[in-house]
PDB file of C-alpha atoms in Angstrom:
ATOM      1  CA  GLU A  30      33.059  -8.465 -16.990  1.00 74.00           C
ATOM      2  CA  PRO A  31      31.314  -8.971 -20.360  1.00 76.00           C
ATOM      3  CA  GLU A  32      27.717  -7.838 -20.492  1.00 92.00           C
ATOM      4  CA  VAL A  33      24.611  -8.335 -22.570  1.00 96.00           C
ATOM      5  CA  THR A  34      23.594  -4.965 -23.967  1.00 96.00           C
ATOM      6  CA  GLN A  35      20.107  -3.998 -25.098  1.00 97.00           C
ATOM      7  CA  THR A  36      18.860  -1.029 -27.076  1.00 96.00           C
ATOM      8  CA  PRO A  37      16.847   1.062 -26.773  1.00 96.00           C
ATOM      9  CA  SER A  38      16.301   1.229 -23.025  1.00 96.00           C
ATOM     10  CA  HIS A  39      12.802   2.614 -23.569  1.00 96.00           C
ATOM     11  CA  GLN A  40      10.628   2.454 -26.687  1.00 97.00           C
ATOM     12  CA  VAL A  41       7.288   4.182 -27.087  1.00 97.00           C
ATOM     13  CA  THR A  42       5.224   3.104 -30.093  1.00 96.00           C
ATOM     14  CA  GLN A  43       1.732   3.592 -31.433  1.00 97.00           C
ATOM     15  CA  MET A  44      -0.514   0.550 -31.453  1.00 97.00           C
ATOM     16  CA  GLY A  45      -0.329  -1.266 -34.777  1.00 97.00           C
ATOM     17  CA  GLN A  46       3.257  -0.251 -35.502  1.00 97.00           C
ATOM     18  CA  GLU A  47       6.197  -2.609 -35.751  1.00 97.00           C
ATOM     19  CA  VAL A  48       9.076  -2.496 -33.274  1.00 98.00           C
ATOM     20  CA  ILE A  49      12.521  -4.069 -33.291  1.00 97.00           C
ATOM     21  CA  LEU A  50      14.318  -4.627 -30.022  1.00 98.00           C
ATOM     22  CA  ARG A  51      18.042  -5.128 -30.242  1.00 97.00           C
ATOM     23  CA  CYS A  52      20.479  -7.141 -28.173  1.00 97.00           C
ATOM     24  CA  VAL A  53      24.199  -7.793 -28.301  1.00 97.00           C
ATOM     25  CA  PRO A  54      24.868 -11.063 -26.430  1.00 96.00           C
ATOM     26  CA  ILE A  55      28.183 -11.856 -24.770  1.00 95.00           C
ATOM     27  CA  SER A  56      30.612 -12.627 -27.562  1.00 91.00           C
ATOM     28  CA  ASN A  57      31.487 -16.263 -26.816  1.00 90.00           C
ATOM     29  CA  HIS A  58      27.932 -17.283 -25.928  1.00 94.00           C
ATOM     30  CA  LEU A  59      26.038 -19.587 -28.258  1.00 92.00           C
ATOM     31  CA  TYR A  60      22.516 -19.634 -26.815  1.00 93.00           C
ATOM     32  CA  PHE A  61      20.248 -16.617 -26.870  1.00 95.00           C
ATOM     33  CA  TYR A  62      16.911 -15.946 -25.236  1.00 96.00           C
ATOM     34  CA  TRP A  63      14.131 -13.383 -25.033  1.00 97.00           C
ATOM     35  CA  TYR A  64      11.950 -13.006 -21.952  1.00 98.00           C
ATOM     36  CA  ARG A  65       9.089 -10.659 -21.155  1.00 97.00           C
ATOM     37  CA  GLN A  66       7.878  -9.124 -17.907  1.00 97.00           C
ATOM     38  CA  ILE A  67       4.536  -7.373 -17.780  1.00 96.00           C
ATOM     39  CA  LEU A  68       4.524  -4.696 -15.081  1.00 93.00           C
ATOM     40  CA  GLY A  69       4.178  -6.224 -11.616  1.00 89.00           C
ATOM     41  CA  GLN A  70       4.314  -9.796 -12.856  1.00 92.00           C
ATOM     42  CA  LYS A  71       6.940 -12.498 -13.127  1.00 91.00           C
ATOM     43  CA  VAL A  72       9.402 -12.908 -15.949  1.00 95.00           C
ATOM     44  CA  GLU A  73       8.149 -15.177 -18.748  1.00 95.00           C
ATOM     45  CA  PHE A  74      10.090 -17.037 -21.407  1.00 95.00           C
ATOM     46  CA  LEU A  75       9.424 -16.128 -25.037  1.00 96.00           C
ATOM     47  CA  VAL A  76      11.973 -17.871 -27.240  1.00 95.00           C
ATOM     48  CA  SER A  77      15.395 -19.494 -27.328  1.00 93.00           C
ATOM     49  CA  PHE A  78      17.756 -19.441 -30.297  1.00 93.00           C
ATOM     50  CA  TYR A  79      20.747 -21.583 -31.178  1.00 91.00           C
ATOM     51  CA  ASN A  80      22.724 -22.216 -34.335  1.00 89.00           C
ATOM     52  CA  ASN A  81      20.714 -19.636 -36.264  1.00 90.00           C
ATOM     53  CA  GLU A  82      17.342 -21.125 -35.549  1.00 92.00           C
ATOM     54  CA  ILE A  83      14.652 -21.130 -32.906  1.00 93.00           C
ATOM     55  CA  SER A  84      15.160 -24.047 -30.511  1.00 91.00           C
ATOM     56  CA  GLU A  85      12.082 -23.467 -28.378  1.00 91.00           C
ATOM     57  CA  LYS A  86       9.255 -20.973 -28.078  1.00 92.00           C
ATOM     58  CA  SER A  87       6.451 -20.408 -25.623  1.00 92.00           C
ATOM     59  CA  GLU A  88       2.735 -19.975 -26.294  1.00 92.00           C
ATOM     60  CA  ILE A  89       3.252 -16.220 -26.039  1.00 94.00           C
ATOM     61  CA  PHE A  90       5.591 -16.263 -29.054  1.00 95.00           C
ATOM     62  CA  ASP A  91       2.975 -16.342 -31.798  1.00 94.00           C
ATOM     63  CA  ASP A  92       3.129 -15.196 -35.430  1.00 95.00           C
ATOM     64  CA  GLN A  93       3.320 -11.587 -34.292  1.00 96.00           C
ATOM     65  CA  PHE A  94       6.868 -12.196 -33.060  1.00 97.00           C
ATOM     66  CA  SER A  95      10.066 -13.087 -34.862  1.00 97.00           C
ATOM     67  CA  VAL A  96      13.752 -13.261 -33.980  1.00 97.00           C
ATOM     68  CA  GLU A  97      16.822 -12.882 -36.082  1.00 94.00           C
ATOM     69  CA  ARG A  98      20.574 -12.872 -35.803  1.00 92.00           C
ATOM     70  CA  PRO A  99      21.348 -10.569 -38.715  1.00 87.00           C
ATOM     71  CA  ASP A 100      25.110 -10.595 -38.185  1.00 87.00           C
ATOM     72  CA  GLY A 101      27.709 -12.074 -35.864  1.00 79.00           C
ATOM     73  CA  SER A 102      26.882  -9.867 -32.919  1.00 87.00           C
ATOM     74  CA  ASN A 103      23.253  -8.709 -32.896  1.00 93.00           C
ATOM     75  CA  PHE A 104      20.138 -10.622 -31.872  1.00 96.00           C
ATOM     76  CA  THR A 105      16.799  -8.945 -32.536  1.00 97.00           C
ATOM     77  CA  LEU A 106      13.179  -9.392 -31.524  1.00 98.00           C
ATOM     78  CA  LYS A 107      10.604  -8.007 -33.937  1.00 97.00           C
ATOM     79  CA  ILE A 108       7.009  -7.433 -32.910  1.00 97.00           C
ATOM     80  CA  ARG A 109       4.624  -6.777 -35.787  1.00 96.00           C
ATOM     81  CA  SER A 110       1.383  -4.861 -35.439  1.00 95.00           C
ATOM     82  CA  THR A 111       1.857  -4.121 -31.746  1.00 97.00           C
ATOM     83  CA  LYS A 112      -1.039  -4.318 -29.302  1.00 96.00           C
ATOM     84  CA  LEU A 113      -1.609  -2.584 -25.984  1.00 97.00           C
ATOM     85  CA  GLU A 114      -0.934  -5.826 -24.143  1.00 96.00           C
ATOM     86  CA  ASP A 115       2.556  -6.002 -25.636  1.00 97.00           C
ATOM     87  CA  SER A 116       3.572  -3.267 -23.215  1.00 97.00           C
ATOM     88  CA  ALA A 117       6.206  -4.863 -20.996  1.00 97.00           C
ATOM     89  CA  MET A 118       9.883  -5.061 -20.179  1.00 97.00           C
ATOM     90  CA  TYR A 119      11.704  -7.278 -22.653  1.00 98.00           C
ATOM     91  CA  PHE A 120      14.904  -8.957 -21.551  1.00 98.00           C
ATOM     92  CA  CYS A 121      17.545 -10.555 -23.714  1.00 98.00           C
ATOM     93  CA  ALA A 122      19.825 -13.208 -22.222  1.00 96.00           C
ATOM     94  CA  SER A 123      22.660 -15.406 -23.387  1.00 95.00           C
ATOM     95  CA  SER A 124      24.593 -18.414 -22.143  1.00 94.00           C
ATOM     96  CA  THR A 125      27.525 -20.567 -23.222  1.00 93.00           C
ATOM     97  CA  GLU A 126      25.376 -23.700 -23.247  1.00 86.00           C
ATOM     98  CA  HIS A 127      22.205 -25.156 -21.759  1.00 77.00           C
ATOM     99  CA  GLY A 128      22.364 -25.570 -18.032  1.00 79.00           C
ATOM    100  CA  GLN A 129      24.940 -22.825 -17.650  1.00 88.00           C
ATOM    101  CA  PRO A 130      24.020 -19.451 -16.150  1.00 92.00           C
ATOM    102  CA  GLN A 131      22.076 -17.073 -18.331  1.00 94.00           C
ATOM    103  CA  HIS A 132      23.284 -13.494 -18.348  1.00 95.00           C
ATOM    104  CA  PHE A 133      20.584 -10.875 -18.738  1.00 96.00           C
ATOM    105  CA  GLY A 134      20.653  -7.451 -20.311  1.00 96.00           C
ATOM    106  CA  ASP A 135      19.152  -4.406 -18.620  1.00 95.00           C
ATOM    107  CA  GLY A 136      15.943  -4.743 -20.629  1.00 96.00           C
ATOM    108  CA  THR A 137      13.936  -2.615 -23.018  1.00 97.00           C
ATOM    109  CA  ARG A 138      10.804  -1.067 -21.590  1.00 97.00           C
ATOM    110  CA  LEU A 139       8.221  -1.123 -24.386  1.00 98.00           C
ATOM    111  CA  SER A 140       5.193   1.137 -24.062  1.00 97.00           C
ATOM    112  CA  ILE A 141       2.376   0.808 -26.601  1.00 97.00           C
ATOM    113  CA  LEU A 142       0.017   3.776 -26.830  1.00 96.00           C
TER     114      LEU A 142
ATOM    115  CA  GLY B  26       6.593 -28.147 -16.536  1.00 78.00           C
ATOM    116  CA  ILE B  27       8.473 -27.366 -13.395  1.00 84.00           C
ATOM    117  CA  GLN B  28       6.611 -25.408 -10.694  1.00 90.00           C
ATOM    118  CA  VAL B  29       8.414 -22.707  -8.711  1.00 94.00           C
ATOM    119  CA  GLU B  30       7.122 -21.197  -5.483  1.00 97.00           C
ATOM    120  CA  GLN B  31       8.764 -18.358  -3.601  1.00 98.00           C
ATOM    121  CA  SER B  32       8.108 -17.238  -0.066  1.00 97.00           C
ATOM    122  CA  PRO B  33       7.379 -14.909   1.492  1.00 98.00           C
ATOM    123  CA  PRO B  34       5.778 -12.779  -1.243  1.00 97.00           C
ATOM    124  CA  ASP B  35       6.533  -9.584   0.680  1.00 97.00           C
ATOM    125  CA  LEU B  36       9.078  -8.770   3.344  1.00 97.00           C
ATOM    126  CA  ILE B  37       9.716  -5.547   5.240  1.00 97.00           C
ATOM    127  CA  LEU B  38      12.932  -5.216   7.194  1.00 96.00           C
ATOM    128  CA  GLN B  39      14.659  -2.635   9.277  1.00 97.00           C
ATOM    129  CA  GLU B  40      18.126  -1.751   8.042  1.00 97.00           C
ATOM    130  CA  GLY B  41      20.687  -4.078   9.606  1.00 97.00           C
ATOM    131  CA  ALA B  42      18.338  -7.044   9.951  1.00 97.00           C
ATOM    132  CA  ASN B  43      18.929 -10.467   8.427  1.00 97.00           C
ATOM    133  CA  SER B  44      16.492 -12.358   6.219  1.00 97.00           C
ATOM    134  CA  THR B  45      15.967 -15.690   4.483  1.00 98.00           C
ATOM    135  CA  LEU B  46      14.100 -16.043   1.210  1.00 98.00           C
ATOM    136  CA  ARG B  47      12.920 -19.448   0.076  1.00 98.00           C
ATOM    137  CA  CYS B  48      12.325 -21.060  -3.293  1.00 98.00           C
ATOM    138  CA  ASN B  49      10.625 -24.469  -3.607  1.00 97.00           C
ATOM    139  CA  PHE B  50      10.523 -26.358  -6.865  1.00 94.00           C
ATOM    140  CA  SER B  51       8.739 -29.424  -8.109  1.00 92.00           C
ATOM    141  CA  ASP B  52      11.372 -31.314 -10.103  1.00 88.00           C
ATOM    142  CA  SER B  53      15.101 -31.887 -10.488  1.00 86.00           C
ATOM    143  CA  VAL B  54      16.988 -28.901 -11.873  1.00 84.00           C
ATOM    144  CA  ASN B  55      20.246 -28.426 -13.717  1.00 82.00           C
ATOM    145  CA  ASN B  56      20.224 -24.649 -13.582  1.00 90.00           C
ATOM    146  CA  LEU B  57      19.064 -22.505 -10.684  1.00 94.00           C
ATOM    147  CA  GLN B  58      19.733 -18.794 -10.480  1.00 96.00           C
ATOM    148  CA  TRP B  59      18.846 -16.042  -8.020  1.00 98.00           C
ATOM    149  CA  PHE B  60      18.250 -12.522  -9.330  1.00 97.00           C
ATOM    150  CA  HIS B  61      17.688  -9.143  -7.760  1.00 97.00           C
ATOM    151  CA  GLN B  62      15.449  -6.807  -9.720  1.00 95.00           C
ATOM    152  CA  ASN B  63      16.255  -3.257  -8.689  1.00 91.00           C
ATOM    153  CA  PRO B  64      13.786  -0.350  -8.768  1.00 89.00           C
ATOM    154  CA  TRP B  65      14.916   0.502 -12.323  1.00 89.00           C
ATOM    155  CA  GLY B  66      13.862  -2.941 -13.510  1.00 91.00           C
ATOM    156  CA  GLN B  67      17.320  -4.371 -14.085  1.00 92.00           C
ATOM    157  CA  LEU B  68      17.797  -8.076 -13.333  1.00 93.00           C
ATOM    158  CA  ILE B  69      21.028  -8.507 -11.432  1.00 93.00           C
ATOM    159  CA  ASN B  70      22.443 -12.012 -11.408  1.00 94.00           C
ATOM    160  CA  LEU B  71      23.231 -12.947  -7.798  1.00 96.00           C
ATOM    161  CA  PHE B  72      24.008 -16.655  -7.856  1.00 97.00           C
ATOM    162  CA  TYR B  73      24.142 -19.626 -10.172  1.00 96.00           C
ATOM    163  CA  ILE B  74      23.506 -22.430  -7.699  1.00 96.00           C
ATOM    164  CA  PRO B  75      21.929 -25.705  -8.925  1.00 93.00           C
ATOM    165  CA  SER B  76      23.362 -27.314  -5.787  1.00 94.00           C
ATOM    166  CA  GLY B  77      25.556 -26.518  -2.797  1.00 96.00           C
ATOM    167  CA  THR B  78      26.335 -23.260  -1.048  1.00 98.00           C
ATOM    168  CA  LYS B  79      27.879 -20.025  -2.255  1.00 97.00           C
ATOM    169  CA  GLN B  80      28.641 -16.721  -0.614  1.00 97.00           C
ATOM    170  CA  ASN B  81      29.201 -13.262  -2.022  1.00 96.00           C
ATOM    171  CA  GLY B  82      29.682 -10.584   0.599  1.00 97.00           C
ATOM    172  CA  ARG B  83      26.541 -10.182   2.686  1.00 97.00           C
ATOM    173  CA  LEU B  84      24.612 -12.585   0.481  1.00 98.00           C
ATOM    174  CA  SER B  85      24.747 -16.335   0.454  1.00 98.00           C
ATOM    175  CA  ALA B  86      22.658 -19.066  -1.112  1.00 98.00           C
ATOM    176  CA  THR B  87      22.099 -22.750  -0.523  1.00 98.00           C
ATOM    177  CA  THR B  88      20.355 -25.239  -2.771  1.00 97.00           C
ATOM    178  CA  VAL B  89      19.386 -28.670  -1.490  1.00 96.00           C
ATOM    179  CA  ALA B  90      18.559 -30.337  -4.771  1.00 92.00           C
ATOM    180  CA  THR B  91      17.417 -33.625  -3.228  1.00 93.00           C
ATOM    181  CA  GLU B  92      14.801 -31.778  -1.181  1.00 95.00           C
ATOM    182  CA  ARG B  93      13.978 -29.342  -3.974  1.00 95.00           C
ATOM    183  CA  TYR B  94      14.495 -26.021  -2.320  1.00 97.00           C
ATOM    184  CA  SER B  95      16.901 -23.110  -2.375  1.00 98.00           C
ATOM    185  CA  LEU B  96      17.485 -20.386   0.190  1.00 98.00           C
ATOM    186  CA  LEU B  97      18.875 -16.899  -0.216  1.00 98.00           C
ATOM    187  CA  TYR B  98      20.299 -15.286   2.907  1.00 98.00           C
ATOM    188  CA  ILE B  99      20.742 -11.546   3.231  1.00 97.00           C
ATOM    189  CA  SER B 100      22.683 -10.375   6.256  1.00 97.00           C
ATOM    190  CA  SER B 101      22.958  -6.845   7.643  1.00 97.00           C
ATOM    191  CA  SER B 102      20.436  -5.600   5.099  1.00 97.00           C
ATOM    192  CA  GLN B 103      20.818  -2.163   3.531  1.00 97.00           C
ATOM    193  CA  THR B 104      18.268   0.082   1.852  1.00 96.00           C
ATOM    194  CA  THR B 105      19.937  -0.694  -1.477  1.00 95.00           C
ATOM    195  CA  ASP B 106      18.896  -4.334  -1.034  1.00 96.00           C
ATOM    196  CA  SER B 107      15.287  -3.308  -1.657  1.00 96.00           C
ATOM    197  CA  GLY B 108      13.644  -4.699  -4.752  1.00 95.00           C
ATOM    198  CA  VAL B 109      12.270  -8.004  -5.927  1.00 96.00           C
ATOM    199  CA  TYR B 110      14.223 -11.237  -5.623  1.00 98.00           C
ATOM    200  CA  PHE B 111      13.508 -13.970  -8.136  1.00 97.00           C
ATOM    201  CA  CYS B 112      14.643 -17.543  -8.308  1.00 97.00           C
ATOM    202  CA  ALA B 113      14.610 -19.121 -11.744  1.00 96.00           C
ATOM    203  CA  MET B 114      15.442 -22.592 -12.899  1.00 92.00           C
ATOM    204  CA  LYS B 115      15.494 -25.102 -15.666  1.00 88.00           C
ATOM    205  CA  GLY B 116      14.564 -28.754 -15.294  1.00 78.00           C
ATOM    206  CA  TYR B 117      16.360 -31.653 -16.927  1.00 72.00           C
ATOM    207  CA  GLY B 118      13.591 -32.747 -19.227  1.00 64.00           C
ATOM    208  CA  GLY B 119      11.725 -31.133 -22.073  1.00 58.00           C
ATOM    209  CA  SER B 120      12.719 -27.530 -22.521  1.00 57.00           C
ATOM    210  CA  GLN B 121      15.845 -26.525 -24.382  1.00 57.00           C
ATOM    211  CA  GLY B 122      17.064 -24.076 -21.837  1.00 68.00           C
ATOM    212  CA  ASN B 123      14.476 -21.526 -20.896  1.00 86.00           C
ATOM    213  CA  LEU B 124      14.321 -20.502 -17.260  1.00 92.00           C
ATOM    214  CA  ILE B 125      11.099 -20.748 -15.287  1.00 93.00           C
ATOM    215  CA  PHE B 126      10.801 -17.841 -12.859  1.00 95.00           C
ATOM    216  CA  GLY B 127       9.037 -17.704  -9.543  1.00 96.00           C
ATOM    217  CA  LYS B 128       6.724 -14.828  -8.704  1.00 96.00           C
ATOM    218  CA  GLY B 129       9.380 -13.204  -6.558  1.00 97.00           C
ATOM    219  CA  THR B 130       9.801 -11.850  -3.039  1.00 97.00           C
ATOM    220  CA  LYS B 131       9.406  -8.098  -2.748  1.00 97.00           C
ATOM    221  CA  LEU B 132      11.845  -6.818  -0.139  1.00 97.00           C
ATOM    222  CA  SER B 133      11.632  -3.380   1.399  1.00 97.00           C
ATOM    223  CA  VAL B 134      14.440  -2.298   3.714  1.00 97.00           C
ATOM    224  CA  LYS B 135      13.591   0.707   5.857  1.00 96.00           C
ATOM    225  CA  PRO B 136      16.287   3.097   7.160  1.00 95.00           C
TER     226      PRO B 136
END
């Protein structure tokens, strides 16, 4: 069964540095998402992406964040000038269309020191 | 936006017992999914069930959309069933597709 793959599985970064989290969505999916889960809390939506542009973003997704689909397979989340509170698990997901099931990757655990 | 409530928040079971987890929601949905988050943090997709009933082995789920709730049944529980179970959904209006997650039910199955 096709899977969403995320790299790295764990990223440790100094506060103030930039990080790029990478995702390879399922190949025939057209909608891509990033979610975040702070330790012990629920999963929160960050941003959705379709047709090479952001279709929706949450209040969490401020100017510190950006997403990109640099080629036909990768989908990236960039966090500039990281803060301690950015420490969380970041999940990428994809779906064929809205209303269809979203398939999640295994997540990237981001630790900001 | 849509409100999602899960109950109970915590559940401790003896291996072999059955359980029912509940998810209530405040509006009509066109996507409802159940996930199991294992101790390593992975979100495992259990069911896509905006309405009706589905079964997969020892797990089954039912969504009654008109009454705005969904149930996840776990039969003959095993220690590997431990973890957090989330329901997540998307309403018809407004958002372009993002899922709203509940706070989860933390299940601990004791040997």
